[in-house]
């Protein structure tokens, strides 16, 4: 560093850091939250601390876990279905150009409609219960997985496959060494988006017609005007979705940087 | 002819960098452009050619020294009567070709009939008449660059600064665009400063070629070409052209090697 | 017409015909689904009777408020975040994670806070749409090419005219994408909320018809909402394609 640079007064480095900004942001959110409580009163909003204490109490309670288990199992089954069939369908549509072209606008259209209106139909076909929840969750999650996988396959550069053929690579080694690494980043993005949408689908189905699960408990709490329950469950769900997404985003970025 | 149009006096540019040593990009440079001359600047990549152009155009400030155009110091904004054509496609994609060309005139409040007349002239001069209503996205890179040149020329600038305007074009198109540029230069009598990395382009088009050193960019030598005013791209087959181009390369070779080492070092850091 | 388009129409018509046949032949029972032709007839009767007008107006009003708010707030916050790099550093990861949060889980909280009226569902519609507008505004502003800004300076343009004549038209296709998504998301938020719990609107009527075992009305309503949303989304999508093609994008 030159003398000229060194002489310039600088703010302490922690003030310029990312961690500081995030802390300021978190503090602002807490302040607003507390402020909303002061403004609206105990009925309208539980304080941050109150929410945290009640969340701890909820996590320790016996009633919470069966509902959490119900939501989680429906969600995970839906996710597995959405991911596996989504990748399979997406790969087929990607390799078979015409099918892909035929299907793409339909998929995009389904992606952007309020799918919640279709839930009664799913209920009529599957009946109230885990089957309908799984079906609805998977319906939400499968579309982005298909779309991203299809585009990943379409965008494999032909020169990669040509190079592989020049080196006489084909079959399983071609898949493992060329096709999979070339498509992985985009497919992973699809899975990340699919994860979020499957969660939304599962929760929505529990909120409308269900006798169990966290979505159901949330709706029940409205009738009882139980703000503590609503705030702590909302907090738990947002924290769960947010932290899983941070993890998935980090993997996503790493995969894309390499690609 | 020999009256001074642009005068650079000790122009220097140093970029401050976060957590690194400041980067001395350019200068000090002393240079005088005569009114109506065609001056080309060549130099190895990263030698500050574009920085030099930005400084003359008033698109960036200088750390030290001064740029004077017609005796007026350039300070932080583009002086009137200066037109710039950039390397990247700068046509406005939301406007048709004719609206692109009319853009500057309309901003100056030139009346409609006059705008129409001057745009029609520029269109025919650049061979764009058939594409007046097309959008830039429908044109090739070379034609888009012609739109940008036309858009600058309709304002009748007395000083035209070109920053590698043909950099993205193929060799044949570049030679032909060079001919068009020479035509324009003769017709308008404007002073032209052309930044380029192509030695043949510099040697063929200009009256004088300034050869720059690797960073910090300075003029190693200014080569006079002594071409007749009504030259065109056919001179590239003449022995004089070969001599001029090889003279430029002799000067530049060592500097280009230095620039490559700069880059390699920057990448390993 | 492109072969793929023709084939798509054939496939869709065949699918509807298959459903029609299954319903008519009793493979799918009337308690599960009514035939598509019956849905159309039922919707026609419903619209003609005028019984729906109130709910249509109520839903559309809520969607419009949510959408208007989202576009305004989204565009403004996009512009502010773009102008402040340090704010951007904090905002970017939040925006990236935004749609991983199931926005509907806030609905119960809003009901208790704001009451069981139209405000909670407008809030959900707004929250669903606002991030899409913000993200696309940022995207549009990021893509204003530096050389166009330099060109504006060459034309000796000031801040205001640069914004109006260069930045805005430059970012327009991306802003349009934001607007398109904001409409779709406002619809999803509002109708979804109505469906879960509300006092009126099209989503509410679907839920009501479901609980009432009134399949005729329920399917007519579903057809109506999906029809309206699809027409709006697809026209905007087509328009967007024209805009993008003119720019040579995509």
XYZ file of C-alpha atoms in Angstrom:
778
model
C 0.000 0.000 0.000
C 1.358 3.399 -0.931
C 1.911 6.140 1.590
C -0.912 8.175 0.080
C -3.416 5.360 0.529
C -2.313 4.575 4.064
C -2.823 8.144 5.225
C -6.441 8.289 4.192
C -8.680 8.011 7.262
C -10.808 4.903 7.097
C -13.828 3.643 8.960
C -13.058 0.621 11.162
C -13.358 -2.458 8.970
C -16.168 -4.069 10.995
C -18.393 -1.064 10.188
C -18.011 -1.729 6.484
C -18.538 -5.479 6.789
C -21.430 -7.607 5.647
C -22.049 -8.899 9.142
C -22.626 -5.395 10.408
C -25.188 -4.656 7.693
C -27.050 -7.871 8.408
C -27.065 -7.079 12.115
C -28.470 -3.600 11.414
C -31.152 -5.145 9.234
C -32.087 -7.728 11.876
C -32.238 -4.993 14.511
C -34.548 -2.940 12.283
C -36.898 -5.888 11.787
C -37.033 -6.523 15.545
C -37.681 -2.841 16.199
C -40.522 -2.724 13.684
C -41.938 -5.917 15.143
C -41.780 -4.527 18.679
C -43.230 -1.260 17.406
C -46.159 -3.070 15.790
C -46.818 -4.707 19.127
C -46.784 -1.380 20.960
C -49.073 0.119 18.357
C -51.541 -2.761 18.045
C -51.405 -4.225 21.526
C -51.062 -7.799 22.784
C -54.055 -9.104 20.806
C -52.707 -7.877 17.471
C -49.150 -8.998 17.801
C -46.897 -10.922 20.134
C -43.510 -9.343 20.864
C -40.333 -10.864 19.371
C -39.289 -12.125 22.772
C -42.778 -13.442 23.521
C -42.821 -15.248 20.199
C -39.445 -16.792 20.874
C -40.482 -17.960 24.364
C -43.732 -19.374 23.048
C -41.883 -21.104 20.212
C -39.629 -22.770 22.770
C -42.702 -23.840 24.744
C -44.336 -25.157 21.558
C -41.262 -27.164 20.635
C -41.270 -28.726 24.132
C -44.980 -29.546 24.059
C -46.353 -32.981 23.248
C -49.200 -31.726 21.005
C -46.876 -30.008 18.549
C -44.895 -32.987 17.312
C -47.668 -35.147 15.788
C -48.731 -32.127 13.703
C -45.150 -31.341 12.713
C -44.675 -34.985 11.807
C -47.856 -34.957 9.683
C -46.768 -31.852 7.778
C -43.213 -33.047 7.360
C -44.151 -36.517 6.130
C -46.682 -35.194 3.598
C -44.136 -32.601 2.483
C -41.274 -35.058 2.091
C -43.329 -37.631 0.163
C -44.587 -34.850 -2.115
C -41.043 -33.571 -2.582
C -39.675 -36.995 -3.511
C -42.476 -37.472 -6.045
C -42.061 -33.952 -7.474
C -38.272 -34.273 -7.726
C -38.042 -37.766 -9.204
C -40.886 -37.528 -11.707
C -40.026 -33.903 -12.456
C -36.455 -34.764 -13.414
C -37.606 -37.741 -15.459
C -40.290 -35.805 -17.366
C -38.001 -32.802 -17.760
C -35.221 -34.961 -19.215
C -37.608 -36.572 -21.707
C -39.003 -33.193 -22.758
C -35.475 -31.832 -23.039
C -34.140 -34.594 -25.241
C -37.285 -34.890 -27.351
C -37.454 -31.368 -28.790
C -40.972 -31.546 -30.211
C -42.546 -32.821 -26.976
C -40.708 -30.091 -25.131
C -42.000 -27.432 -27.495
C -45.537 -28.778 -27.208
C -45.455 -28.977 -23.426
C -43.539 -25.845 -22.437
C -46.271 -23.173 -22.808
C -48.750 -25.451 -21.045
C -46.337 -25.916 -18.144
C -45.618 -22.190 -17.957
C -49.366 -21.523 -17.915
C -49.916 -24.012 -15.084
C -46.978 -22.455 -13.227
C -48.655 -19.049 -13.114
C -52.279 -19.910 -12.298
C -53.673 -19.912 -8.762
C -53.393 -23.665 -8.320
C -55.281 -23.402 -5.083
C -58.504 -23.381 -7.124
C -57.657 -26.904 -8.220
C -57.484 -28.185 -4.664
C -61.192 -29.029 -4.359
C -60.840 -31.202 -7.445
C -57.898 -33.007 -5.862
C -59.949 -33.452 -2.696
C -62.815 -34.940 -4.689
C -60.451 -37.398 -6.365
C -58.294 -38.335 -3.363
C -60.538 -37.570 -0.398
C -59.424 -35.544 2.625
C -56.165 -36.876 4.008
C -52.490 -37.277 3.356
C -52.989 -38.452 -0.235
C -54.612 -35.155 -1.254
C -51.936 -33.160 0.594
C -49.149 -35.070 -1.112
C -50.811 -34.709 -4.513
C -51.283 -30.969 -4.057
C -47.750 -30.419 -2.759
C -46.286 -32.414 -5.639
C -48.440 -30.534 -8.163
C -46.829 -27.286 -6.967
C -43.295 -28.599 -6.863
C -43.116 -30.658 -10.027
C -43.541 -27.804 -12.549
C -40.312 -25.891 -11.788
C -38.355 -29.157 -11.617
C -39.638 -30.109 -15.083
C -38.997 -26.673 -16.573
C -35.479 -26.294 -15.191
C -34.480 -29.875 -16.079
C -35.853 -29.479 -19.593
C -33.872 -26.288 -20.137
C -30.747 -27.819 -18.628
C -30.921 -30.712 -21.070
C -31.693 -28.447 -24.015
C -28.756 -26.213 -23.174
C -26.119 -28.947 -23.066
C -23.627 -27.595 -25.582
C -23.509 -29.938 -28.596
C -19.747 -29.492 -28.667
C -19.506 -31.338 -25.306
C -21.204 -34.395 -26.758
C -19.149 -34.094 -29.957
C -15.939 -33.932 -27.912
C -17.047 -36.984 -25.937
C -17.733 -38.867 -29.160
C -14.319 -37.907 -30.522
C -12.862 -39.438 -27.359
C -15.111 -42.468 -27.920
C -17.111 -41.969 -24.727
C -20.729 -43.129 -24.777
C -23.428 -44.760 -22.689
C -23.122 -44.597 -18.904
C -19.667 -42.923 -18.900
C -21.084 -40.219 -21.202
C -23.947 -39.637 -18.779
C -21.698 -39.643 -15.722
C -18.859 -37.543 -17.096
C -20.661 -35.138 -19.460
C -24.454 -35.034 -19.245
C -24.798 -35.090 -15.467
C -22.165 -32.429 -14.689
C -23.439 -30.241 -17.532
C -27.036 -30.260 -16.310
C -26.541 -30.470 -12.551
C -26.471 -26.723 -11.728
C -29.760 -25.948 -13.489
C -31.470 -29.109 -12.255
C -30.434 -28.198 -8.738
C -31.962 -24.730 -9.126
C -35.187 -26.441 -10.215
C -35.081 -28.635 -7.107
C -34.504 -25.597 -4.903
C -37.525 -23.786 -6.325
C -39.476 -27.057 -6.249
C -38.668 -27.426 -2.560
C -40.234 -24.052 -1.735
C -43.315 -24.569 -3.874
C -43.931 -28.076 -2.542
C -43.850 -26.644 0.968
C -46.363 -23.954 -0.009
C -48.620 -26.556 -1.623
C -48.512 -28.847 1.391
C -49.252 -26.021 3.838
C -52.066 -24.625 1.672
C -53.760 -27.998 1.550
C -53.543 -28.284 5.320
C -54.957 -24.799 5.742
C -58.006 -25.510 3.624
C -59.158 -29.011 4.294
C -57.341 -31.090 6.848
C -57.618 -32.303 10.393
C -53.905 -32.290 11.152
C -50.638 -30.637 10.352
C -49.206 -27.212 11.113
C -51.401 -25.515 8.499
C -54.455 -26.911 10.259
C -53.278 -25.741 13.697
C -52.682 -22.256 12.262
C -56.255 -22.060 10.964
C -57.659 -23.411 14.218
C -55.829 -20.686 16.104
C -57.638 -17.986 14.109
C -60.965 -19.165 15.522
C -59.504 -19.125 19.029
C -57.840 -15.766 18.382
C -54.651 -17.276 19.716
C -51.970 -14.891 18.478
C -49.190 -16.658 20.407
C -49.741 -19.879 18.477
C -50.069 -18.079 15.133
C -46.928 -16.017 15.618
C -44.752 -18.856 16.846
C -45.864 -21.283 14.117
C -45.433 -18.616 11.429
C -42.019 -17.886 12.871
C -41.082 -21.569 12.885
C -42.186 -22.094 9.285
C -40.422 -18.982 8.005
C -37.272 -19.939 9.914
C -37.417 -23.493 8.531
C -38.048 -22.415 4.927
C -35.529 -19.588 5.151
C -32.659 -21.569 6.623
C -33.091 -24.539 4.280
C -33.163 -22.089 1.385
C -29.972 -20.369 2.521
C -28.299 -23.772 2.495
C -29.713 -24.720 -0.909
C -28.807 -21.308 -2.352
C -25.228 -21.719 -1.166
C -24.961 -25.098 -2.929
C -26.698 -23.616 -5.975
C -24.197 -20.751 -6.200
C -21.280 -23.108 -5.813
C -22.562 -25.363 -8.598
C -23.173 -22.401 -10.903
C -19.794 -20.825 -10.242
C -18.098 -23.975 -11.364
C -20.265 -24.293 -14.457
C -4.869 23.259 -41.668
C -2.174 23.400 -39.074
C -4.201 25.324 -36.508
C -4.497 23.468 -33.163
C -7.910 21.986 -32.368
C -7.271 19.788 -29.345
C -4.359 20.275 -26.984
C -3.417 17.830 -24.233
C -1.028 19.181 -21.650
C 0.465 16.696 -19.181
C -2.737 14.653 -19.065
C -2.435 11.934 -16.414
C -4.950 9.490 -14.988
C -4.459 7.491 -11.809
C -7.248 5.218 -10.575
C -7.622 4.758 -6.836
C -8.307 1.127 -5.950
C -9.772 -0.355 -2.793
C -7.112 -2.150 -0.737
C -4.604 -1.983 -3.593
C -2.013 0.371 -4.912
C -3.446 3.133 -7.102
C -3.284 2.250 -10.788
C -1.335 4.668 -12.935
C -3.191 4.155 -16.210
C -2.162 7.032 -18.388
C 0.313 9.767 -19.020
C 1.639 12.295 -18.652
C 0.612 12.940 -22.246
C 1.293 16.019 -24.374
C -0.393 16.015 -27.739
C -1.795 18.489 -30.239
C -4.414 17.499 -32.797
C -4.507 19.822 -35.797
C -7.861 20.952 -37.079
C -9.130 18.572 -39.745
C -6.512 15.894 -39.262
C -7.114 12.164 -38.940
C -5.184 10.891 -35.959
C -5.092 7.256 -34.897
C -3.927 5.833 -31.585
C -2.627 2.286 -31.343
C -1.244 0.511 -28.336
C -1.195 -2.813 -26.509
C -4.373 -3.857 -24.688
C -4.834 -2.184 -21.328
C -2.491 0.702 -22.180
C -5.090 3.378 -21.459
C -6.287 4.112 -24.999
C -9.935 4.315 -23.931
C -8.962 6.279 -20.831
C -7.321 8.805 -23.142
C -10.470 9.075 -25.248
C -12.696 9.435 -22.177
C -10.462 12.227 -20.919
C -10.632 14.131 -24.214
C -14.407 13.635 -24.449
C -14.952 14.856 -20.909
C -16.426 11.447 -19.990
C -13.960 11.112 -17.132
C -11.892 13.505 -15.085
C -8.112 13.644 -15.309
C -5.873 13.300 -12.272
C -3.408 15.833 -13.548
C -2.910 18.063 -16.589
C -5.538 19.617 -18.814
C -7.376 18.945 -22.094
C -8.271 22.013 -24.154
C -10.638 21.965 -27.111
C -10.594 25.219 -29.077
C -8.770 26.719 -26.121
C -11.527 25.777 -23.652
C -10.553 23.424 -20.821
C -12.645 20.240 -20.761
C -14.126 19.747 -17.302
C -16.343 16.810 -16.392
C -18.845 17.022 -19.218
C -18.808 16.508 -22.966
C -18.176 19.859 -24.676
C -20.502 20.907 -27.508
C -19.325 19.992 -30.989
C -17.796 16.709 -29.841
C -19.178 13.415 -31.129
C -18.198 10.001 -29.776
C -18.653 6.549 -31.315
C -18.072 3.702 -28.894
C -16.813 0.179 -29.386
C -19.912 -1.433 -27.885
C -23.186 -1.220 -29.712
C -24.724 2.007 -28.423
C -27.794 2.144 -30.656
C -30.992 2.512 -28.653
C -32.780 -0.824 -29.140
C -36.213 0.698 -28.409
C -35.973 3.183 -31.291
C -36.090 2.557 -35.019
C -33.021 3.367 -37.072
C -34.382 6.760 -38.113
C -35.489 7.644 -34.584
C -32.047 6.672 -33.344
C -30.412 8.995 -35.847
C -32.872 11.799 -35.097
C -32.411 11.439 -31.328
C -29.755 14.092 -30.819
C -31.321 16.535 -33.284
C -34.704 16.335 -31.557
C -33.059 16.890 -28.199
C -31.476 20.049 -29.581
C -34.917 21.251 -30.638
C -34.161 21.257 -34.359
C -37.476 21.657 -36.212
C -39.214 18.640 -37.742
C -38.595 19.321 -41.422
C -34.909 19.948 -40.808
C -34.627 16.765 -38.731
C -36.279 14.768 -41.520
C -33.939 16.231 -44.125
C -30.769 15.640 -42.157
C -31.809 12.137 -41.107
C -32.605 11.254 -44.726
C -29.152 12.528 -45.750
C -27.433 10.521 -43.030
C -29.436 7.411 -43.930
C -28.402 7.560 -47.565
C -24.815 8.435 -46.722
C -24.538 5.337 -44.527
C -26.540 3.121 -46.882
C -29.310 2.657 -44.339
C -32.233 4.146 -46.286
C -33.944 0.776 -46.729
C -33.703 0.108 -43.020
C -35.035 3.424 -41.723
C -37.983 1.777 -39.971
C -36.110 -1.303 -38.763
C -35.133 -1.814 -35.134
C -31.429 -2.263 -34.352
C -32.029 -5.879 -33.291
C -32.973 -6.650 -36.892
C -29.620 -5.398 -38.212
C -26.131 -6.875 -38.316
C -23.407 -5.602 -36.002
C -21.821 -3.585 -38.807
C -25.095 -1.884 -39.656
C -25.806 -1.088 -36.031
C -22.398 0.556 -35.808
C -23.306 2.593 -38.901
C -26.460 3.726 -37.106
C -24.308 4.938 -34.214
C -21.915 6.728 -36.559
C -24.849 8.356 -38.393
C -26.439 9.384 -35.097
C -23.223 11.128 -34.112
C -22.603 12.671 -37.532
C -26.008 14.309 -37.998
C -25.064 16.603 -35.154
C -22.177 17.810 -37.368
C -19.498 17.562 -34.689
C -16.219 19.302 -35.410
C -14.328 16.708 -33.384
C -15.168 13.020 -33.752
C -13.752 10.544 -31.267
C -13.990 6.883 -32.219
C -13.220 4.202 -29.630
C -12.447 1.013 -31.554
C -15.678 1.460 -33.501
C -15.026 -1.511 -35.772
C -13.638 -3.806 -33.097
C -16.558 -6.219 -33.248
C -16.659 -6.464 -37.043
C -15.014 -8.924 -39.406
C -11.956 -7.879 -41.407
C -13.678 -7.244 -44.757
C -16.431 -5.151 -43.187
C -13.834 -3.210 -41.285
C -11.944 -2.259 -44.426
C -15.149 -1.110 -46.113
C -16.281 0.821 -43.035
C -12.840 2.436 -43.088
C -13.491 3.672 -46.621
C -16.814 5.134 -45.528
C -15.140 6.831 -42.613
C -12.544 8.386 -44.949
C -15.359 9.666 -47.172
C -17.104 11.254 -44.223
C -13.917 12.801 -43.007
C -13.269 14.419 -46.406
C -16.872 15.651 -46.674
C -17.196 17.093 -43.198
C -13.671 18.361 -42.629
C -13.945 17.258 -39.010
C -10.990 16.373 -36.824
C -10.963 12.637 -36.134
C -9.313 10.733 -33.323
C -9.518 6.984 -33.847
C -8.580 4.538 -31.119
C -7.875 1.077 -32.471
C -5.969 -2.081 -31.739
C -5.732 -2.915 -35.450
C -2.420 -1.723 -36.897
C -3.602 -1.960 -40.505
C -6.644 0.149 -39.742
C -4.498 2.826 -38.137
C -1.911 2.751 -40.914
C -4.495 2.932 -43.677
C -6.840 5.591 -42.339
C -4.818 8.233 -40.602
C -2.461 11.131 -41.285
C -0.579 10.418 -38.087
C -0.472 7.379 -35.824
C 0.370 7.727 -32.159
C 1.963 4.553 -30.778
C 1.366 4.079 -27.068
C 3.450 2.204 -24.542
C 2.208 -0.424 -22.114
C 0.682 0.925 -18.902
C 1.077 3.746 -17.925
C 0.182 4.727 -21.481
C 2.450 7.314 -23.091
C 3.256 8.076 -26.701
C 6.415 6.240 -27.734
C 6.404 7.783 -31.136
C 4.098 9.544 -33.544
C 4.384 8.152 -37.074
C 3.414 10.246 -40.108
C 1.864 8.231 -42.923
C 1.923 10.881 -45.701
C -1.044 9.357 -47.557
C -2.901 11.534 -50.059
C -6.177 12.983 -48.743
C -8.270 10.977 -51.222
C -6.922 7.581 -50.094
C -8.974 4.435 -49.656
C -8.558 0.816 -48.585
C -6.833 -0.186 -51.843
C -3.614 1.264 -50.424
C -3.283 -1.833 -48.243
C -1.696 -3.623 -51.222
C 0.967 -0.951 -51.730
C 4.542 -1.470 -50.499
C 4.373 1.856 -48.597
C 1.491 0.503 -46.558
C 3.432 -2.625 -45.708
C 6.349 -0.469 -44.590
C 4.122 1.721 -42.415
C 2.352 -1.237 -40.810
C 5.583 -3.066 -40.101
C 7.099 0.102 -38.619
C 4.129 0.241 -36.219
C 4.514 -3.419 -35.309
C 8.232 -3.017 -34.654
C 7.401 -0.245 -32.199
C 4.549 -2.152 -30.604
C 5.920 -5.664 -30.289
C 7.949 -5.118 -27.142
C 5.111 -3.140 -25.539
C 2.542 -5.836 -26.323
C 4.770 -8.416 -24.647
C 4.989 -6.182 -21.595
C 1.198 -5.790 -21.575
C 0.743 -9.572 -21.722
C 3.015 -9.952 -18.707
C 0.955 -7.286 -16.859
C -2.169 -9.297 -17.549
C -0.642 -12.607 -16.537
C 0.541 -11.055 -13.303
C -2.874 -9.517 -12.633
C -4.471 -12.920 -13.104
C -2.155 -14.761 -10.771
C -2.665 -12.215 -7.987
C -48.900 -22.001 -37.410
C -45.898 -23.884 -36.106
C -46.224 -27.699 -36.038
C -45.647 -27.678 -32.278
C -48.517 -25.221 -31.783
C -50.838 -27.318 -33.919
C -49.844 -30.470 -32.063
C -50.363 -28.706 -28.722
C -53.905 -27.766 -29.691
C -54.601 -31.333 -30.803
C -53.264 -32.729 -27.518
C -55.254 -30.276 -25.400
C -58.479 -30.877 -27.332
C -57.951 -34.624 -27.056
C -57.381 -34.319 -23.308
C -60.584 -32.341 -22.821
C -62.471 -34.827 -25.007
C -61.101 -37.726 -22.929
C -62.296 -36.045 -19.713
C -65.670 -35.353 -21.326
C -66.002 -39.010 -22.346
C -64.921 -40.308 -18.948
C -67.473 -38.123 -17.207
C -70.292 -38.893 -19.628
C -69.633 -42.630 -19.519
C -69.456 -42.666 -15.721
C -65.776 -43.661 -15.466
C -65.484 -40.459 -13.411
C -68.526 -40.109 -11.182
C -70.674 -36.989 -11.064
C -69.753 -36.509 -7.388
C -66.109 -36.207 -8.440
C -66.228 -34.197 -11.601
C -68.768 -32.905 -14.084
C -68.156 -33.004 -17.826
C -66.321 -29.993 -19.307
C -69.346 -29.186 -21.499
C -71.516 -29.068 -18.381
C -68.979 -26.747 -16.734
C -69.312 -24.313 -19.617
C -73.114 -24.431 -19.533
C -73.141 -24.020 -15.771
C -70.727 -21.057 -15.970
C -72.891 -19.446 -18.642
C -75.984 -19.771 -16.428
C -74.086 -18.489 -13.427
C -72.808 -15.416 -15.261
C -76.229 -14.735 -16.796
C -77.956 -14.978 -13.423
C -75.806 -12.129 -12.112
C -75.265 -13.938 -8.805
C -71.504 -13.758 -9.290
C -71.153 -10.057 -10.050
C -70.516 -9.059 -6.446
C -67.838 -11.667 -5.918
C -66.173 -10.928 -9.238
C -66.032 -7.234 -8.387
C -64.735 -7.982 -4.915
C -61.959 -10.263 -6.098
C -60.908 -8.013 -8.953
C -60.847 -4.949 -6.688
C -58.621 -6.756 -4.208
C -56.331 -7.981 -7.011
C -56.080 -4.464 -8.456
C -55.181 -2.889 -5.110
C -52.607 -5.588 -4.359
C -51.182 -5.327 -7.862
C -51.072 -1.511 -7.912
C -49.386 -1.408 -4.530
C -46.901 -4.107 -5.486
C -45.896 -2.429 -8.756
C -45.482 0.995 -7.144
C -43.641 -0.195 -4.058
C -41.647 -2.789 -6.019
C -40.460 -0.342 -8.672
C -39.546 2.306 -6.096
C -37.705 -0.074 -3.795
C -35.947 -1.585 -6.819
C -34.734 1.875 -7.818
C -33.611 2.714 -4.266
C -31.829 -0.613 -3.754
C -30.127 -0.204 -7.124
C -28.884 3.251 -6.175
C -27.417 2.128 -2.837
C -24.835 -0.646 -3.287
C -24.517 -1.247 0.404
C -28.252 -1.735 0.839
C -28.080 -3.974 -2.218
C -25.553 -6.229 -0.525
C -28.004 -6.924 2.283
C -31.111 -6.985 0.101
C -29.897 -9.394 -2.584
C -29.779 -12.552 -0.446
C -33.129 -11.620 1.116
C -34.747 -11.215 -2.292
C -33.208 -14.482 -3.444
C -34.719 -16.276 -0.447
C -38.017 -14.374 -0.541
C -40.080 -16.873 -2.472
C -38.871 -19.765 -0.362
C -41.059 -18.437 2.456
C -44.622 -19.696 2.135
C -46.316 -16.289 2.141
C -49.723 -17.821 2.910
C -48.616 -18.738 6.430
C -48.819 -15.032 7.268
C -52.521 -15.051 6.426
C -53.780 -16.145 9.857
C -51.617 -13.460 11.459
C -53.052 -10.789 9.164
C -56.610 -11.960 9.869
C -56.125 -11.598 13.594
C -54.352 -8.253 13.140
C -56.568 -6.667 10.486
C -59.840 -8.504 11.002
C -61.690 -10.922 8.759
C -62.270 -8.538 5.854
C -60.647 -7.843 2.487
C -57.491 -6.302 3.907
C -55.639 -9.521 4.871
C -56.057 -11.004 1.396
C -54.896 -7.770 -0.230
C -51.829 -7.918 2.015
C -51.095 -11.494 0.910
C -51.577 -10.579 -2.761
C -49.304 -7.574 -2.283
C -46.606 -9.551 -0.465
C -46.712 -12.241 -3.128
C -46.275 -9.743 -5.949
C -44.009 -7.044 -4.550
C -40.754 -9.007 -4.548
C -41.215 -10.052 -8.185
C -41.520 -6.399 -9.160
C -38.510 -5.418 -7.035
C -36.346 -8.209 -8.430
C -37.256 -7.407 -12.035
C -36.762 -3.671 -11.544
C -33.268 -4.396 -10.233
C -32.659 -6.737 -13.133
C -33.780 -4.090 -15.615
C -31.652 -1.353 -14.068
C -28.638 -3.685 -13.958
C -28.964 -4.281 -17.659
C -28.919 -0.652 -18.705
C -25.723 -0.863 -20.669
C -22.935 1.503 -19.540
C -22.302 2.515 -23.150
C -25.875 3.850 -23.411
C -25.282 5.970 -20.317
C -22.062 7.242 -21.883
C -24.052 8.021 -25.014
C -26.475 10.053 -22.939
C -23.543 12.049 -21.617
C -22.305 12.561 -25.156
C -25.717 14.037 -25.949
C -25.187 16.312 -22.942
C -28.295 14.967 -21.221
C -29.026 15.701 -17.575
C -30.137 13.284 -14.880
C -33.860 13.622 -15.542
C -33.758 13.239 -19.297
C -31.261 10.370 -19.037
C -33.660 8.568 -16.717
C -36.659 9.281 -18.917
C -35.183 8.743 -22.381
C -32.475 6.166 -21.745
C -32.789 4.283 -18.446
C -36.546 3.684 -18.488
C -36.883 2.523 -22.103
C -33.760 0.429 -21.628
C -35.195 -1.339 -18.597
C -38.749 -1.458 -19.958
C -38.880 -5.125 -21.046
C -37.711 -6.234 -17.611
C -40.130 -3.906 -15.862
C -42.824 -5.409 -18.036
C -41.841 -8.902 -16.885
C -42.168 -7.630 -13.323
C -45.637 -6.260 -14.048
C -46.677 -9.524 -15.682
C -45.539 -11.567 -12.688
C -47.078 -9.076 -10.259
C -50.492 -9.604 -11.866
C -50.195 -13.390 -11.762
C -48.953 -13.345 -8.160
C -51.617 -10.887 -6.947
C -54.221 -13.252 -8.343
C -52.636 -16.252 -6.630
C -52.387 -14.406 -3.314
C -55.908 -12.990 -3.321
C -57.781 -16.032 -4.655
C -55.736 -18.372 -2.453
C -56.546 -16.323 0.642
C -60.222 -16.151 -0.264
C -60.229 -19.876 -0.659
C -58.615 -20.596 2.710
C -60.813 -18.293 4.764
C -62.721 -15.140 3.866
C -66.143 -13.547 3.685
C -66.517 -13.258 -0.075
C -64.934 -13.300 -3.498
C -64.482 -15.952 -6.151
C -62.082 -18.081 -4.088
C -64.554 -18.029 -1.221
C -67.398 -19.139 -3.504
C -65.329 -22.112 -4.701
C -64.735 -23.182 -1.125
C -68.392 -22.635 -0.292
C -69.575 -24.691 -3.275
C -67.152 -27.461 -2.302
C -68.477 -27.676 1.238
C -72.007 -27.457 -0.157
C -71.365 -30.455 -2.484
C -72.420 -28.183 -5.348
C -70.117 -29.495 -8.066
C -71.901 -27.663 -10.852
C -71.186 -24.256 -9.351
C -67.743 -25.215 -8.101
C -66.461 -26.389 -11.462
C -68.014 -23.414 -13.240
C -66.181 -21.087 -10.847
C -62.878 -22.902 -11.230
C -63.262 -22.698 -14.995
C -64.011 -18.990 -14.738
C -61.023 -18.063 -12.569
C -58.574 -20.179 -14.520
C -59.988 -18.821 -17.784
C -59.626 -15.185 -16.723
C -56.133 -15.684 -15.300
C -54.967 -17.663 -18.329
C -56.250 -15.066 -20.787
C -54.618 -12.219 -18.843
C -51.340 -14.089 -18.356
C -51.108 -15.323 -21.910
C -51.856 -11.963 -23.523
C -49.206 -10.337 -21.352
C -46.822 -13.158 -22.180
C -47.427 -12.696 -25.915
C -46.932 -8.940 -25.603
C -43.743 -9.505 -23.629
C -42.444 -11.770 -26.391
C -43.058 -9.052 -28.992
C -41.225 -6.507 -26.817
C -38.307 -8.867 -26.254
C -38.090 -9.869 -29.916
C -37.963 -6.217 -30.983
C -34.971 -5.801 -28.690
C -33.353 -8.973 -29.933
C -33.618 -10.502 -26.468
C -34.406 -14.220 -25.966
